[in-house]
mmCIF file of C-alpha atoms in Angstrom:
data_model
loop_
_atom_site.group_PDB
_atom_site.id
_atom_site.type_symbol
_atom_site.label_atom_id
_atom_site.label_comp_id
_atom_site.label_asym_id
_atom_site.label_seq_id
_atom_site.Cartn_x
_atom_site.Cartn_y
_atom_site.Cartn_z
ATOM 1 C CA THR G 1 0.000 0.000 0.000
ATOM 2 C CA GLN G 2 1.090 3.531 -0.745
ATOM 3 C CA LEU G 3 2.003 5.811 2.140
ATOM 4 C CA LEU G 4 0.330 8.647 0.258
ATOM 5 C CA GLU G 5 -2.981 7.881 -1.458
ATOM 6 C CA GLN G 6 -3.979 10.145 -4.312
ATOM 7 C CA SER G 7 -7.434 10.464 -5.787
ATOM 8 C CA PRO G 8 -8.753 10.361 -8.327
ATOM 9 C CA GLN G 9 -6.308 8.318 -10.379
ATOM 10 C CA PHE G 10 -7.496 9.900 -13.647
ATOM 11 C CA LEU G 11 -9.337 13.141 -14.322
ATOM 12 C CA SER G 12 -10.499 14.381 -17.711
ATOM 13 C CA ILE G 13 -12.224 17.741 -17.915
ATOM 14 C CA GLN G 14 -13.120 20.452 -20.396
ATOM 15 C CA GLU G 15 -11.098 23.663 -20.630
ATOM 16 C CA GLY G 16 -12.471 26.246 -18.220
ATOM 17 C CA GLU G 17 -13.705 23.763 -15.622
ATOM 18 C CA ASN G 18 -12.325 23.437 -12.098
ATOM 19 C CA LEU G 19 -10.725 20.352 -10.602
ATOM 20 C CA THR G 20 -9.437 19.124 -7.259
ATOM 21 C CA VAL G 21 -6.859 16.424 -6.589
ATOM 22 C CA TYR G 22 -6.511 14.876 -3.159
ATOM 23 C CA CYS G 23 -3.545 13.420 -1.296
ATOM 24 C CA ASN G 24 -4.229 11.509 1.924
ATOM 25 C CA SER G 25 -2.263 9.541 4.487
ATOM 26 C CA SER G 26 -2.612 8.081 7.953
ATOM 27 C CA SER G 27 0.842 9.450 8.777
ATOM 28 C CA VAL G 28 1.786 12.935 9.871
ATOM 29 C CA PHE G 29 4.114 14.845 7.566
ATOM 30 C CA SER G 30 6.392 17.737 8.413
ATOM 31 C CA SER G 31 5.739 19.016 4.896
ATOM 32 C CA LEU G 32 4.150 17.926 1.648
ATOM 33 C CA GLN G 33 5.207 18.749 -1.872
ATOM 34 C CA TRP G 34 3.294 18.790 -5.150
ATOM 35 C CA TYR G 35 4.975 18.038 -8.462
ATOM 36 C CA ARG G 36 3.789 18.010 -12.063
ATOM 37 C CA GLN G 37 5.295 15.598 -14.542
ATOM 38 C CA GLU G 38 4.838 15.812 -18.297
ATOM 39 C CA PRO G 39 5.438 12.876 -20.650
ATOM 40 C CA GLY G 40 9.125 12.217 -21.267
ATOM 41 C CA GLU G 41 10.257 14.553 -18.514
ATOM 42 C CA GLY G 42 11.072 14.421 -14.827
ATOM 43 C CA PRO G 43 8.746 15.786 -12.120
ATOM 44 C CA VAL G 44 8.891 19.532 -11.503
ATOM 45 C CA LEU G 45 8.235 20.910 -8.043
ATOM 46 C CA LEU G 46 5.176 23.193 -7.870
ATOM 47 C CA VAL G 47 4.952 23.971 -4.161
ATOM 48 C CA THR G 48 5.923 22.868 -0.654
ATOM 49 C CA VAL G 49 3.435 23.273 2.206
ATOM 50 C CA VAL G 50 4.846 23.096 5.720
ATOM 51 C CA THR G 51 2.272 24.444 8.195
ATOM 52 C CA GLY G 52 -0.969 22.661 9.111
ATOM 53 C CA GLY G 53 -3.882 24.566 7.586
ATOM 54 C CA GLU G 54 -1.605 26.430 5.187
ATOM 55 C CA VAL G 55 -3.013 27.588 1.860
ATOM 56 C CA LYS G 56 -0.710 28.550 -0.989
ATOM 57 C CA LYS G 57 -1.719 29.992 -4.326
ATOM 58 C CA LEU G 58 0.239 29.736 -7.531
ATOM 59 C CA LYS G 59 -1.737 31.610 -10.214
ATOM 60 C CA ARG G 60 -4.771 29.354 -10.858
ATOM 61 C CA LEU G 61 -3.489 26.599 -8.570
ATOM 62 C CA THR G 62 -4.419 26.512 -4.868
ATOM 63 C CA PHE G 63 -2.702 24.109 -2.499
ATOM 64 C CA GLN G 64 -3.950 23.313 0.978
ATOM 65 C CA PHE G 65 -2.283 21.387 3.808
ATOM 66 C CA GLY G 66 -4.643 19.741 6.276
ATOM 67 C CA ASP G 67 -4.748 20.959 9.877
ATOM 68 C CA ALA G 68 -3.454 17.594 11.106
ATOM 69 C CA ARG G 69 -0.723 17.556 8.411
ATOM 70 C CA LYS G 70 -1.949 14.202 7.092
ATOM 71 C CA ASP G 71 -3.548 15.365 3.861
ATOM 72 C CA SER G 72 -3.347 17.960 1.130
ATOM 73 C CA SER G 73 -5.328 19.075 -1.876
ATOM 74 C CA LEU G 74 -4.600 20.797 -5.153
ATOM 75 C CA HIS G 75 -7.365 22.861 -6.760
ATOM 76 C CA ILE G 76 -7.085 24.213 -10.285
ATOM 77 C CA THR G 77 -9.454 26.988 -11.335
ATOM 78 C CA ALA G 78 -10.451 27.429 -14.975
ATOM 79 C CA ALA G 79 -8.191 24.627 -16.170
ATOM 80 C CA GLN G 80 -6.307 25.033 -19.426
ATOM 81 C CA PRO G 81 -4.829 22.416 -21.790
ATOM 82 C CA GLY G 82 -1.393 23.425 -20.512
ATOM 83 C CA ASP G 83 -2.379 22.049 -17.089
ATOM 84 C CA THR G 84 -2.431 18.536 -18.537
ATOM 85 C CA GLY G 85 0.030 16.230 -16.806
ATOM 86 C CA LEU G 86 0.669 13.822 -13.952
ATOM 87 C CA TYR G 87 0.318 15.486 -10.556
ATOM 88 C CA LEU G 88 2.257 13.875 -7.731
ATOM 89 C CA CYS G 89 2.235 14.612 -4.035
ATOM 90 C CA ALA G 90 5.284 13.700 -1.973
ATOM 91 C CA GLY G 91 6.458 13.945 1.591
ATOM 92 C CA SER G 92 8.564 12.499 4.372
ATOM 93 C CA PRO G 93 6.681 11.277 7.440
ATOM 94 C CA SER G 94 7.844 12.784 10.710
ATOM 95 C CA ASN G 95 9.597 9.529 11.663
ATOM 96 C CA ASP G 96 11.227 8.896 8.289
ATOM 97 C CA TYR G 97 13.845 10.645 6.254
ATOM 98 C CA LYS G 98 12.970 9.367 2.803
ATOM 99 C CA LEU G 99 10.708 11.210 0.366
ATOM 100 C CA SER G 100 7.670 9.091 -0.571
ATOM 101 C CA PHE G 101 5.511 9.795 -3.601
ATOM 102 C CA GLY G 102 1.852 9.147 -4.197
ATOM 103 C CA ALA G 103 0.858 7.152 -7.275
ATOM 104 C CA GLY G 104 -0.213 10.347 -9.013
ATOM 105 C CA THR G 105 -3.303 11.789 -10.689
ATOM 106 C CA THR G 106 -3.292 12.015 -14.461
ATOM 107 C CA VAL G 107 -5.102 15.187 -15.462
ATOM 108 C CA THR G 108 -6.250 15.769 -19.026
ATOM 109 C CA VAL G 109 -7.747 19.116 -19.976
ATOM 110 C CA ARG G 110 -9.568 19.030 -23.320
ATOM 111 C CA ALA G 111 -9.661 22.160 -25.465
ATOM 112 C CA ASP O 1 15.634 22.533 -18.160
ATOM 113 C CA SER O 2 16.347 21.559 -14.539
ATOM 114 C CA GLY O 3 20.125 21.591 -14.952
ATOM 115 C CA VAL O 4 20.338 17.887 -14.093
ATOM 116 C CA THR O 5 21.599 15.718 -16.934
ATOM 117 C CA GLN O 6 21.179 11.990 -17.325
ATOM 118 C CA THR O 7 22.667 9.612 -19.860
ATOM 119 C CA PRO O 8 21.703 7.627 -21.752
ATOM 120 C CA LYS O 9 18.129 8.681 -22.476
ATOM 121 C CA HIS O 10 17.147 5.207 -23.623
ATOM 122 C CA LEU O 11 18.716 1.835 -22.921
ATOM 123 C CA ILE O 12 17.625 -1.526 -24.277
ATOM 124 C CA THR O 13 19.307 -4.637 -22.978
ATOM 125 C CA ALA O 14 18.718 -8.307 -22.254
ATOM 126 C CA THR O 15 17.967 -10.179 -19.048
ATOM 127 C CA GLY O 16 21.037 -11.031 -17.014
ATOM 128 C CA GLN O 17 23.015 -8.071 -18.297
ATOM 129 C CA ARG O 18 24.507 -5.156 -16.362
ATOM 130 C CA VAL O 19 24.066 -1.463 -17.153
ATOM 131 C CA THR O 20 25.290 1.838 -15.746
ATOM 132 C CA LEU O 21 23.192 4.980 -15.646
ATOM 133 C CA ARG O 22 24.908 8.314 -15.240
ATOM 134 C CA CYS O 23 23.751 11.547 -13.609
ATOM 135 C CA SER O 24 25.313 14.993 -13.395
ATOM 136 C CA PRO O 25 23.687 17.194 -10.740
ATOM 137 C CA ARG O 26 23.017 20.902 -11.033
ATOM 138 C CA SER O 27 26.096 23.020 -10.545
ATOM 139 C CA GLY O 28 26.732 23.411 -6.827
ATOM 140 C CA ASP O 29 24.296 20.725 -5.684
ATOM 141 C CA LEU O 30 25.812 18.250 -3.259
ATOM 142 C CA SER O 31 22.945 15.745 -2.991
ATOM 143 C CA VAL O 32 21.985 13.232 -5.639
ATOM 144 C CA TYR O 33 18.899 11.035 -5.424
ATOM 145 C CA TRP O 34 17.912 8.062 -7.563
ATOM 146 C CA TYR O 35 14.315 7.051 -8.227
ATOM 147 C CA GLN O 36 12.632 4.291 -10.189
ATOM 148 C CA GLN O 37 9.273 4.937 -11.858
ATOM 149 C CA SER O 38 7.181 2.072 -13.164
ATOM 150 C CA LEU O 39 3.517 1.840 -14.076
ATOM 151 C CA ASP O 40 2.622 -0.468 -11.212
ATOM 152 C CA GLN O 41 4.851 0.955 -8.460
ATOM 153 C CA GLY O 42 4.878 4.672 -9.231
ATOM 154 C CA LEU O 43 7.898 6.765 -8.282
ATOM 155 C CA GLN O 44 10.041 4.926 -5.739
ATOM 156 C CA PHE O 45 13.037 6.371 -3.917
ATOM 157 C CA LEU O 46 16.122 4.197 -4.295
ATOM 158 C CA ILE O 47 19.080 5.932 -2.689
ATOM 159 C CA GLN O 48 20.593 9.302 -1.822
ATOM 160 C CA TYR O 49 24.203 10.465 -1.777
ATOM 161 C CA TYR O 50 25.431 13.657 -0.180
ATOM 162 C CA ASN O 51 28.899 14.929 -1.023
ATOM 163 C CA GLY O 52 30.141 11.455 -1.875
ATOM 164 C CA GLU O 53 28.624 9.625 1.080
ATOM 165 C CA GLU O 54 25.504 7.458 1.150
ATOM 166 C CA ARG O 55 22.856 9.422 3.080
ATOM 167 C CA ALA O 56 19.618 7.477 2.831
ATOM 168 C CA LYS O 57 18.478 4.187 1.378
ATOM 169 C CA GLY O 58 15.056 3.299 0.054
ATOM 170 C CA ASN O 59 13.692 0.347 -1.857
ATOM 171 C CA ILE O 60 16.934 -0.462 -3.638
ATOM 172 C CA LEU O 61 17.539 -4.078 -4.591
ATOM 173 C CA GLU O 62 20.819 -5.775 -3.710
ATOM 174 C CA ARG O 63 21.469 -6.184 -7.456
ATOM 175 C CA PHE O 64 21.559 -2.389 -7.713
ATOM 176 C CA SER O 65 24.337 -0.148 -6.434
ATOM 177 C CA ALA O 66 25.247 3.484 -6.726
ATOM 178 C CA GLN O 67 28.094 5.820 -6.005
ATOM 179 C CA GLN O 68 28.868 9.521 -6.109
ATOM 180 C CA PHE O 69 32.260 10.602 -7.345
ATOM 181 C CA PRO O 70 34.476 13.494 -6.171
ATOM 182 C CA ASP O 71 33.184 15.666 -9.019
ATOM 183 C CA LEU O 72 29.672 14.940 -7.603
ATOM 184 C CA HIS O 73 28.349 13.052 -10.596
ATOM 185 C CA SER O 74 26.670 9.788 -9.742
ATOM 186 C CA GLU O 75 26.239 6.390 -11.330
ATOM 187 C CA LEU O 76 23.575 3.789 -10.738
ATOM 188 C CA ASN O 77 24.643 0.255 -11.560
ATOM 189 C CA LEU O 78 21.989 -2.359 -12.279
ATOM 190 C CA SER O 79 23.107 -5.967 -12.589
ATOM 191 C CA SER O 80 21.552 -9.369 -13.302
ATOM 192 C CA LEU O 81 18.738 -7.491 -14.962
ATOM 193 C CA GLU O 82 15.225 -8.926 -14.948
ATOM 194 C CA LEU O 83 12.203 -8.062 -17.044
ATOM 195 C CA GLY O 84 10.679 -6.312 -14.043
ATOM 196 C CA ASP O 85 13.562 -3.833 -13.912
ATOM 197 C CA SER O 86 12.194 -2.144 -17.023
ATOM 198 C CA ALA O 87 11.273 1.353 -15.867
ATOM 199 C CA LEU O 88 12.154 5.014 -15.960
ATOM 200 C CA TYR O 89 15.089 5.868 -13.725
ATOM 201 C CA PHE O 90 15.321 9.442 -12.525
ATOM 202 C CA CYS O 91 18.118 11.272 -10.866
ATOM 203 C CA ALA O 92 17.442 14.389 -8.820
ATOM 204 C CA SER O 93 19.744 16.817 -7.084
ATOM 205 C CA SER O 94 19.472 19.365 -4.305
ATOM 206 C CA SER O 95 21.825 21.828 -2.708
ATOM 207 C CA ALA O 96 21.683 20.282 0.760
ATOM 208 C CA SER O 97 20.622 17.024 2.330
ATOM 209 C CA GLY O 98 17.390 17.847 4.137
ATOM 210 C CA ARG O 99 14.181 16.101 3.174
ATOM 211 C CA THR O 100 12.356 19.363 2.530
ATOM 212 C CA ASP O 101 15.036 20.681 0.194
ATOM 213 C CA THR O 102 13.845 21.251 -3.348
ATOM 214 C CA GLN O 103 14.840 18.364 -5.569
ATOM 215 C CA TYR O 104 15.430 19.048 -9.252
ATOM 216 C CA PHE O 105 14.789 16.057 -11.470
ATOM 217 C CA GLY O 106 16.616 15.083 -14.614
ATOM 218 C CA PRO O 107 14.841 13.918 -17.784
ATOM 219 C CA GLY O 108 15.279 10.253 -16.864
ATOM 220 C CA THR O 109 16.693 7.130 -18.478
ATOM 221 C CA ARG O 110 14.169 4.696 -19.919
ATOM 222 C CA LEU O 111 15.454 1.158 -19.397
ATOM 223 C CA THR O 112 13.909 -1.692 -21.344
ATOM 224 C CA VAL O 113 14.945 -5.235 -20.463
ATOM 225 C CA LEU O 114 14.042 -7.810 -23.101
#
């Protein structure tokens, strides 16, 4: 089983619609990171959230870290085809040094 | 472009063989991380080196080994290859060794074992 569970696994929406991707765990994390990976490339870091309840905005992307630091969400407003990609959450539990990744959510935005 | 380079981009080999994947970190970065990405397992951390020393170990098989050289480039050696080793192998680098440090990923090496 994955330490970080992402849902949904796949998401296909029309340009202009909103979407939310979830990342959940039973473990507490000191921080969580969100990456986007495009085909044929490595993951690119989008944001790191470190404080429980923290909300960070990156243009049309809003990231939230749960109060208990066990979950996070990524919300995209008015999605565009350029938002298409694999979105990965990652983090190191408080009692572990290694960075663990969720299985990812494949987002497809249709023009 | 993340500044991390990996060679080769593609590698096709046969079961039982041995291959070496190479990674050059971003200029100034002391940490190098290796990851394996497959369809069924997702992105899995293998091993981390910091300034030439092994820093953390993940789900790395005994058939796999890595090292970081004085010039900070790193190599991942995969031996006695099996069909299940077919995957994308990514290298990432960061300036320090902390788990919250930003990791910059290379473009990956796609390994196909036939």
